[in-house]
Coordinates of C-alpha atoms and ligand atoms in Angstrom, one line a residue:
M29 CA 104.0 143.5 106.1
A30 CA 103.1 140.6 108.5
S31 CA 106.1 138.2 109.8
P32 CA 105.6 135.5 107.4
R33 CA 105.1 132.2 109.4
I34 CA 107.5 129.5 107.7
V35 CA 107.5 126.0 108.0
H36 CA 110.8 124.2 106.8
V37 CA 110.5 120.1 106.5
S38 CA 113.3 118.1 106.3
M39 CA 114.8 114.6 107.3
E40 CA 117.3 115.8 108.9
C41 CA 118.4 118.7 110.8
L42 CA 120.9 119.7 113.1
P43 CA 121.1 119.3 116.2
F44 CA 118.4 116.6 116.1
S45 CA 120.3 114.5 113.2
K46 CA 122.8 114.8 110.8
V47 CA 124.3 113.1 107.0
G48 CA 125.6 115.7 105.8
G49 CA 125.5 119.4 104.6
M50 CA 121.2 119.8 104.4
A51 CA 121.2 118.9 108.6
D52 CA 123.5 122.0 108.7
V53 CA 121.5 124.2 106.4
V54 CA 118.3 123.5 107.8
G55 CA 119.9 123.9 111.2
S56 CA 121.0 127.1 110.5
L57 CA 119.2 129.1 108.3
P58 CA 115.7 129.7 110.2
A59 CA 118.1 131.7 113.1
A60 CA 118.8 134.0 110.5
L61 CA 115.5 134.1 109.0
R62 CA 114.0 135.2 112.9
E63 CA 116.8 137.8 112.7
L64 CA 114.6 139.4 109.8
G65 CA 111.7 139.6 111.6
A66 CA 110.5 136.0 109.9
S67 CA 108.7 133.8 112.5
C68 CA 110.3 129.9 111.6
R69 CA 110.0 126.2 112.8
V70 CA 111.2 123.4 111.4
M71 CA 109.7 119.9 111.2
T72 CA 111.8 117.2 111.1
P73 CA 111.2 113.4 112.9
H74 CA 111.9 112.4 116.3
Y75 CA 114.9 109.7 115.9
P76 CA 114.9 109.0 119.9
Q77 CA 118.3 106.4 118.6
L78 CA 120.3 109.7 117.1
H79 CA 119.0 112.6 119.7
D80 CA 118.3 112.5 123.4
G81 CA 117.4 115.9 124.0
R82 CA 114.8 118.0 125.5
I83 CA 111.1 118.2 124.7
D84 CA 109.5 120.7 126.1
A85 CA 105.2 119.5 125.1
E86 CA 103.1 117.9 123.0
I87 CA 101.7 120.2 120.5
A88 CA 99.1 117.2 118.8
A89 CA 98.4 114.0 118.0
F90 CA 96.8 112.6 115.3
D91 CA 97.2 109.7 112.8
V92 CA 98.2 109.8 109.5
W93 CA 97.4 107.1 106.9
V94 CA 99.9 105.6 104.6
G95 CA 98.8 103.2 102.4
D96 CA 95.7 101.6 103.8
S97 CA 96.5 101.6 107.3
P98 CA 96.4 104.7 110.0
H99 CA 100.1 105.6 112.0
R100 CA 99.6 107.5 115.0
V101 CA 101.9 110.5 115.0
R102 CA 102.5 112.6 117.8
L103 CA 103.7 116.8 117.2
L104 CA 106.1 117.3 120.3
E105 CA 107.5 120.9 120.2
A106 CA 111.2 121.4 121.0
G107 CA 112.4 125.2 121.3
D108 CA 111.4 126.4 118.1
D109 CA 111.3 123.3 116.4
V110 CA 108.9 120.4 116.0
L111 CA 109.3 116.3 116.0
V112 CA 107.4 114.3 114.1
D113 CA 107.2 111.1 116.6
Q114 CA 106.4 107.7 114.7
P115 CA 108.5 105.1 116.4
A116 CA 107.9 102.3 113.8
A117 CA 109.3 104.9 111.3
F118 CA 112.3 106.9 112.8
D119 CA 113.1 104.6 116.0
R120 CA 116.1 103.6 114.1
P121 CA 120.1 103.3 114.2
G122 CA 120.1 106.4 111.3
V123 CA 118.6 108.7 109.4
Y124 CA 118.2 106.9 106.0
D125 CA 120.3 103.9 106.4
D126 CA 122.1 101.3 109.0
P127 CA 125.1 102.9 110.1
H128 CA 125.8 99.0 110.6
S129 CA 125.2 97.4 108.2
G130 CA 125.3 100.0 105.8
E131 CA 122.1 99.3 104.2
G132 CA 119.1 100.8 103.3
F133 CA 116.1 101.3 105.1
S134 CA 113.5 99.4 102.6
D135 CA 110.8 101.0 104.1
S136 CA 112.4 104.3 102.8
L137 CA 108.7 105.5 100.9
Y138 CA 106.8 105.1 103.8
R139 CA 109.0 107.3 106.7
C140 CA 109.1 110.1 104.5
L141 CA 105.3 109.6 103.7
V142 CA 104.8 109.8 107.7
L143 CA 106.8 113.1 107.2
Q144 CA 104.8 114.5 104.8
Q145 CA 101.6 113.4 105.5
A146 CA 102.1 114.8 109.4
A147 CA 103.4 118.2 108.1
R148 CA 100.3 118.3 105.6
I149 CA 98.2 117.7 108.4
A150 CA 99.8 120.0 110.5
V151 CA 99.7 122.6 108.8
R152 CA 96.6 121.9 107.4
D153 CA 94.8 121.7 110.8
G154 CA 96.7 124.5 112.3
H155 CA 99.0 122.9 114.6
V156 CA 101.7 124.6 113.1
P157 CA 100.3 127.4 111.1
A158 CA 102.4 128.4 107.4
D159 CA 102.4 131.5 105.3
V160 CA 104.7 129.3 103.2
V161 CA 106.2 125.4 103.4
H162 CA 110.0 125.0 102.4
C163 CA 110.3 121.5 101.2
H164 CA 114.2 119.9 101.8
D165 CA 115.3 117.9 99.1
N166 CA 113.7 114.7 97.4
H167 CA 112.1 113.6 101.3
T168 CA 109.9 115.7 101.6
G169 CA 108.8 116.3 97.2
L170 CA 104.7 114.9 97.7
L171 CA 104.4 117.6 100.6
P172 CA 103.8 120.6 97.8
V173 CA 101.6 118.4 95.8
F174 CA 99.5 117.4 99.1
L175 CA 99.3 120.8 99.7
K176 CA 98.0 122.0 96.3
D177 CA 95.9 119.4 96.4
D178 CA 94.7 120.7 100.1
G179 CA 94.8 124.5 98.5
G180 CA 97.4 124.7 100.8
P181 CA 100.4 127.5 101.6
P182 CA 102.3 127.6 98.6
S183 CA 105.9 126.0 99.2
V184 CA 109.5 126.4 98.2
F185 CA 111.7 123.1 97.4
T186 CA 115.4 123.0 97.5
I187 CA 117.3 120.5 95.6
H188 CA 120.6 119.8 98.0
N189 CA 121.7 117.2 96.2
L190 CA 119.9 116.2 92.9
A191 CA 121.7 113.0 92.7
Y192 CA 119.6 111.6 95.3
Q193 CA 116.0 111.2 93.9
G194 CA 113.8 109.5 95.6
R195 CA 113.0 106.7 92.9
Y196 CA 110.7 103.6 93.6
G197 CA 109.0 101.3 91.9
A198 CA 105.5 102.3 90.5
D199 CA 104.6 98.8 92.4
E200 CA 104.7 101.5 95.8
F201 CA 103.3 104.4 93.7
W202 CA 99.5 103.1 95.8
I203 CA 100.5 104.0 99.3
T204 CA 100.9 108.0 98.8
G205 CA 96.8 107.6 98.3
L206 CA 97.1 110.0 95.0
S207 CA 95.1 109.4 92.4
E208 CA 97.7 107.0 90.4
D209 CA 95.4 108.5 87.1
R210 CA 96.6 112.2 87.9
F211 CA 99.6 112.0 89.3
F212 CA 101.8 108.7 87.4
G213 CA 102.8 110.3 84.1
H214 CA 105.6 111.8 82.3
S215 CA 104.1 115.2 82.8
A216 CA 103.5 114.7 86.4
F217 CA 106.3 112.4 88.6
E218 CA 106.4 109.4 86.7
F219 CA 110.2 109.0 85.7
H220 CA 111.4 106.3 83.5
G221 CA 108.3 103.7 84.8
D222 CA 109.1 104.5 88.7
L223 CA 108.0 107.1 90.5
S224 CA 110.3 110.3 91.8
L225 CA 109.9 112.5 94.5
M226 CA 112.5 114.7 93.5
K227 CA 110.2 115.5 89.9
A228 CA 107.3 115.4 92.2
G229 CA 108.8 118.8 94.2
L230 CA 110.3 120.0 91.3
S231 CA 106.8 120.0 89.1
Y232 CA 104.4 121.3 91.8
A233 CA 107.0 123.6 94.2
D234 CA 105.7 127.0 93.4
K235 CA 109.7 127.8 93.9
I236 CA 112.7 126.0 93.4
T237 CA 115.6 127.2 94.8
T238 CA 118.7 124.9 94.9
V239 CA 121.8 126.2 97.0
S240 CA 124.5 128.3 94.7
P241 CA 123.9 130.1 91.5
S242 CA 126.6 128.2 89.3
Y243 CA 124.8 124.6 90.5
A244 CA 121.2 126.1 90.1
E245 CA 122.9 127.0 85.7
E246 CA 124.6 123.7 85.4
I247 CA 121.7 121.3 86.2
L248 CA 119.7 122.7 83.8
S249 CA 122.4 120.5 81.4
P250 CA 122.5 116.7 80.9
D251 CA 125.8 117.3 82.5
F252 CA 124.7 118.0 85.8
G253 CA 120.5 116.7 85.7
H254 CA 120.6 113.5 86.0
G255 CA 117.7 113.5 83.9
L256 CA 115.6 116.2 84.9
E257 CA 116.9 118.8 83.2
G258 CA 114.4 118.7 80.6
V259 CA 111.6 119.2 84.0
L260 CA 114.3 122.6 85.0
Q261 CA 114.5 124.2 82.1
H262 CA 110.7 124.2 81.8
R263 CA 110.8 125.4 85.6
R264 CA 113.6 127.8 85.0
D265 CA 112.0 130.7 86.0
D266 CA 111.0 129.7 89.0
L267 CA 114.1 127.9 89.5
C268 CA 116.9 130.2 91.0
G269 CA 120.4 129.5 93.0
I270 CA 120.7 130.3 97.1
L271 CA 124.1 130.3 98.4
N272 CA 124.4 128.5 101.7
G273 CA 125.5 130.2 104.4
I274 CA 127.6 128.4 107.7
D275 CA 126.7 129.1 111.5
E276 CA 129.4 131.8 112.4
D277 CA 128.9 131.5 116.1
Y278 CA 129.1 126.9 115.8
W279 CA 131.6 127.5 113.4
N280 CA 134.5 129.5 115.3
P281 CA 138.0 128.5 116.0
G282 CA 138.0 131.5 118.4
R283 CA 136.5 129.5 120.2
D284 CA 135.6 126.0 119.7
P285 CA 134.8 123.3 122.3
A286 CA 136.2 120.8 119.9
L287 CA 139.9 122.0 119.5
P288 CA 142.0 121.6 121.5
A289 CA 143.7 125.5 121.4
H290 CA 142.0 128.9 119.8
Y291 CA 143.0 130.9 117.4
S292 CA 141.5 133.6 115.0
V293 CA 143.1 135.1 111.9
A294 CA 145.2 137.9 114.0
E295 CA 146.4 135.6 116.3
R296 CA 147.7 132.3 114.3
E297 CA 150.2 130.2 117.2
G298 CA 146.5 128.0 118.0
K299 CA 146.7 126.8 114.9
E300 CA 149.8 125.0 115.0
A301 CA 148.8 123.7 118.3
C302 CA 145.7 122.5 116.6
K303 CA 148.0 120.3 113.8
R304 CA 150.5 119.2 116.2
A305 CA 147.2 118.0 118.0
L306 CA 145.3 115.7 115.3
C307 CA 148.4 114.2 113.9
E308 CA 149.2 112.4 117.7
E309 CA 145.4 111.8 117.5
G310 CA 145.9 110.1 114.0
G311 CA 148.6 108.2 115.1
I312 CA 151.1 109.9 113.0
E313 CA 154.4 112.1 113.0
Y314 CA 154.0 115.7 113.6
R315 CA 156.5 117.9 111.6
P316 CA 156.4 121.7 111.8
G317 CA 157.1 123.6 108.4
V318 CA 155.6 120.6 106.5
P319 CA 152.4 120.5 105.1
L320 CA 149.4 118.7 106.6
I321 CA 146.7 117.9 104.0
G322 CA 142.8 117.1 105.5
M323 CA 139.4 116.1 104.1
V324 CA 136.4 115.5 105.5
S325 CA 134.1 114.0 103.3
R326 CA 131.3 111.6 102.4
V327 CA 133.5 108.6 100.4
T328 CA 131.5 108.6 97.6
H329 CA 131.8 108.8 93.9
Q330 CA 130.6 112.4 93.7
K331 CA 133.3 114.2 96.0
G332 CA 135.9 112.6 94.1
L333 CA 138.5 110.8 96.5
D334 CA 139.2 108.3 93.9
L335 CA 141.0 111.0 92.3
V336 CA 143.1 111.8 95.1
G337 CA 143.5 107.8 96.6
A338 CA 145.1 107.6 92.7
I339 CA 147.6 111.0 93.1
L340 CA 148.2 109.9 97.2
P341 CA 152.1 108.4 96.3
H342 CA 152.4 111.3 94.3
L343 CA 151.9 113.3 97.4
L344 CA 153.8 110.7 99.6
R345 CA 156.7 112.2 97.6
R346 CA 156.3 115.8 97.7
E347 CA 156.4 115.1 102.0
A348 CA 153.0 115.9 102.7
S349 CA 151.1 114.0 105.4
I350 CA 147.6 113.6 104.9
V351 CA 144.5 112.9 106.9
L352 CA 140.8 111.6 106.1
L353 CA 137.4 111.3 107.9
G354 CA 134.5 109.6 106.4
S355 CA 132.9 106.9 105.5
G356 CA 131.3 105.2 102.5
D357 CA 133.0 103.6 99.9
A358 CA 134.6 100.1 100.3
E359 CA 136.6 100.3 97.4
I360 CA 137.4 104.3 97.3
L361 CA 138.3 103.8 101.2
D362 CA 140.4 100.6 100.3
L363 CA 143.2 103.4 98.5
F364 CA 143.7 105.0 101.7
R365 CA 143.3 101.8 103.9
G366 CA 146.6 100.9 101.7
A367 CA 148.5 104.3 102.1
R368 CA 148.2 104.3 105.2
G369 CA 149.5 100.6 105.7
R370 CA 152.5 101.8 103.9
W371 CA 153.1 105.1 105.3
P372 CA 151.9 104.3 108.9
E373 CA 153.6 107.6 110.2
R374 CA 151.7 110.2 107.3
V375 CA 148.6 108.8 106.2
A376 CA 145.9 109.3 108.7
L377 CA 142.8 107.5 108.5
F378 CA 139.4 107.5 110.5
E379 CA 137.0 106.0 109.0
G380 CA 133.0 106.9 110.8
Y381 CA 130.9 110.1 111.0
N382 CA 132.4 112.2 114.0
E383 CA 131.3 115.8 114.3
A384 CA 133.8 116.8 117.4
L385 CA 136.4 115.6 115.5
S386 CA 135.4 117.1 112.1
H387 CA 136.5 120.2 113.3
R388 CA 140.3 119.1 115.0
V389 CA 140.8 118.2 110.6
Y390 CA 139.5 122.1 109.5
A391 CA 141.6 123.1 112.3
G392 CA 144.8 121.1 112.2
S393 CA 144.6 121.2 108.2
D394 CA 147.2 123.5 106.6
I395 CA 145.7 122.6 103.1
F396 CA 142.0 120.8 102.4
M397 CA 140.9 119.1 99.5
M398 CA 137.2 118.7 97.8
P399 CA 137.9 117.5 94.4
S400 CA 133.9 117.0 93.9
R401 CA 133.0 115.9 90.1
F402 CA 129.5 117.5 90.9
E403 CA 128.7 120.1 94.5
P404 CA 125.6 121.6 94.7
C405 CA 127.5 124.2 96.9
G406 CA 129.6 122.4 99.7
L407 CA 130.1 123.3 103.1
S408 CA 133.6 121.1 103.7
Q409 CA 136.0 124.1 102.1
L410 CA 133.6 127.0 104.0
Y411 CA 134.6 125.3 107.5
A412 CA 138.1 124.8 105.7
M413 CA 138.8 128.4 105.1
R414 CA 136.9 129.9 108.7
Y415 CA 139.9 127.5 109.7
G416 CA 142.6 128.4 107.8
A417 CA 142.7 125.1 105.9
V418 CA 143.4 126.7 102.3
P419 CA 140.8 124.4 100.1
V420 CA 142.1 122.4 96.9
V421 CA 138.3 122.6 94.6
T422 CA 137.4 121.5 91.4
S423 CA 135.7 124.0 89.8
V424 CA 132.4 123.1 89.6
G425 CA 128.7 124.0 91.7
G426 CA 129.1 126.1 95.0
L427 CA 133.0 125.3 95.1
K428 CA 133.5 127.6 92.3
D429 CA 131.1 130.5 93.6
T430 CA 133.0 130.0 96.8
V431 CA 136.3 129.2 96.4
Q432 CA 138.4 132.5 94.6
A433 CA 141.0 131.1 93.3
F434 CA 144.4 132.5 94.5
E435 CA 146.3 135.1 92.4
E436 CA 150.0 135.6 93.3
E437 CA 150.2 139.3 91.6
W438 CA 147.6 140.6 93.6
K439 CA 147.5 138.7 96.5
T440 CA 143.6 138.3 96.1
G441 CA 141.6 134.6 96.5
T442 CA 141.0 132.0 99.2
G443 CA 142.3 128.8 97.7
V444 CA 142.9 126.8 94.9
R445 CA 140.9 125.5 91.8
A446 CA 141.3 122.3 89.8
H447 CA 139.8 123.0 86.4
W448 CA 138.6 119.8 85.7
A449 CA 137.3 116.5 88.2
T450 CA 140.5 114.1 86.6
S451 CA 143.6 113.7 88.7
D452 CA 145.9 115.1 86.4
S453 CA 144.2 118.4 87.0
F454 CA 143.6 118.0 90.2
Q455 CA 147.4 117.1 91.3
G456 CA 148.3 120.0 89.6
A457 CA 146.4 122.3 91.8
V458 CA 147.1 120.5 94.7
D459 CA 151.0 121.0 93.6
Y460 CA 150.6 124.7 93.3
A461 CA 149.2 125.0 97.0
L462 CA 152.2 122.6 98.2
D463 CA 154.2 125.5 96.0
L464 CA 152.7 128.3 97.5
Y465 CA 152.6 126.7 101.4
E466 CA 156.6 126.8 100.9
K467 CA 156.4 130.2 100.4
P468 CA 155.0 131.2 104.2
K469 CA 155.1 134.9 103.6
L470 CA 151.8 134.1 100.4
F471 CA 150.5 131.1 102.4
K472 CA 149.2 133.5 105.3
R473 CA 148.1 135.6 103.1
V474 CA 146.3 132.9 100.9
Q475 CA 144.8 131.7 104.6
G476 CA 144.2 134.7 106.0
N477 CA 141.8 135.9 103.2
G478 CA 139.9 133.1 103.6
M479 CA 140.0 132.9 107.3
K480 CA 138.5 137.1 106.9
L481 CA 135.7 135.4 104.4
D482 CA 132.1 136.5 105.5
F483 CA 130.1 133.3 105.0
S484 CA 126.9 134.2 107.4
W485 CA 123.6 133.7 106.7
T486 CA 122.5 137.4 106.6
R487 CA 122.6 137.9 102.9
S488 CA 121.0 134.7 101.4
A489 CA 118.3 134.7 104.9
E490 CA 117.8 138.0 102.8
Q491 CA 116.8 136.1 99.5
Y492 CA 114.8 133.8 101.1
L493 CA 112.5 135.7 102.8
A494 CA 112.2 138.1 99.3
L495 CA 110.8 134.7 97.6
Y496 CA 108.6 133.8 100.7
R497 CA 106.7 137.7 100.0
G498 CA 106.7 136.9 96.6
L499 CA 104.6 133.9 97.7
M500 CA 102.8 135.1 99.8
G501 CA 101.5 137.6 97.1
E502 CA 101.2 135.4 94.4
S503 CA 101.3 132.1 94.0
A504 CA 102.6 130.0 91.0
P505 CA 99.8 128.3 88.8
D506 CA 99.8 124.2 88.6
P507 CA 102.0 123.2 86.5
A508 CA 102.0 122.6 82.6
P509 CA 100.5 119.4 81.1
E510 CA 103.4 118.4 79.4
A511 CA 106.7 118.6 80.8
E512 CA 109.4 119.1 78.5
P513 CA 110.8 115.4 77.2
E514 CA 113.3 113.7 79.9
T515 CA 116.9 113.3 78.7
G516 CA 120.5 112.5 79.6
P517 CA 121.6 109.3 82.0
G518 CA 118.9 108.3 83.6
A519 CA 116.8 108.6 81.1
D520 CA 115.0 105.4 79.0
A521 CA 117.4 104.1 75.8
Ligands
ADP18 P1 127.5 117.3 101.2 O1 126.2 117.4 102.3 O2 127.6 116.5 100.1 O3 127.9 115.7 102.3 P2 128.7 119.2 102.2 O4 130.3 119.6 102.1 O5 127.7 120.0 101.5 O6 128.6 118.0 102.2 O7 128.8 119.4 103.6 C1 129.4 118.3 104.4 C2 129.0 117.8 106.1 O8 129.2 116.7 106.5 C3 130.0 119.4 106.7 O9 129.5 119.9 107.7 C4 131.2 118.1 107.2 O10 131.9 118.5 107.7 C5 130.4 117.1 107.5 N1 130.7 115.5 107.3 C6 131.2 114.5 105.8 N2 131.7 113.5 106.4 C7 131.8 113.5 107.9 C8 131.9 112.5 108.7 N3 133.0 111.3 108.1 N4 132.0 113.0 110.5 C9 132.1 114.1 110.5 N5 131.4 115.3 109.7 C10 131.5 114.5 108.2

């Protein structure tokens, strides 16, 4: 069987850029696919302000049309990856917004279109040949439409987070260059009067995946479907959940250069040194034998850190120390700022984004909290387990699929799960983890169970490869003209 040529297209990808887990996934899945014999390239923007790594060559230069003007694009080769260079669109201080002002860029649709039109032409004209184009999240949702229009290769569309839908006002539709009569309707990708890039991807990709089996089920319901559950139900035969893996070389406490000491499941002494160093770095007291609870997160409603804010006094009464690395919602951060002011010896707060520090938080923490209200997959809990921080999570999406509740009787399981995303339920779960911490033998067991888990990409990469091979033999029909009606929270009254 010929080795399939897969082209991934994504707004973020490590090592060039990162905002959330999608960058880790697009940065590490291709290597696993290559190991299985696929030929794989990632097309992603060239953000000169975020990455100044090596460029090997210029592959091509051409104009892409966005609205009524041409924009010169250069395709730059960087190792196996292809960077789309268009300074007006991508020479910015952030991927989606300006980290200094926190404001989103007002020309987001134009920026997504530059990437997608560049990918379309690169594939169509053979600069980057593809048997399957794999599109990631709403920013690439129009690419399946372009490919179908061009008679191009089949596409896979992966939902990394259904909450971010790429909705734009109807007045912006014209810059897509697509026919309004054909595509700006309920059965295409109009969504409550707006243009929805997410709906475009869901309607026109040949296959849809999301990043865990449980999330693939959940998003079919109004509680998790963000108004697109009807569209997803219509495509349910083409939808599946494939669990994310992690790059086990990069995330390895045995030789991670970001850590002050190294350790493994067999030799865990180094973890205590990491805890001591993290306390120093965070300006809190190092107290051996007292649990340090960590969090690394975007601070948003999704991630439920407000629930932690509500139980902070309780956790501190229970003698725990707390460390948060995160940025986002000012109101939620205020809860932690307040706690830091009140208990400066016990609460460490690192505001902002810091990749190396995130490794030190996973390594230095005994317990890791992740009270997400919904979680497509979640990578933080995987890194936490690998680094011996016992995760306490809510029972949703990928958290449910990756964190097995510890059973004292059988000594199985890797963490603790709260039934509900409420502060009471979550407090009960953290209390149980703190109780376990007081029983060192049991705690060591649950910690070791997590550290030993295999979260490598191999199995998931095999599933993707099977999907690609299926598509190379057969391509899905055009979407039916009448999609199911949208319902749920985003629906019109
Ligand atoms: P999401 O993609 O929804 O943000 P994931 O758990 O899938 O959540 O992935 C989050 C990724 O971003 C992890 O790699 C985590 O370590 C990283 N991360 C989140 N916040 C920060 C931060 N403030 N500094 C460094 N890394 C962060």
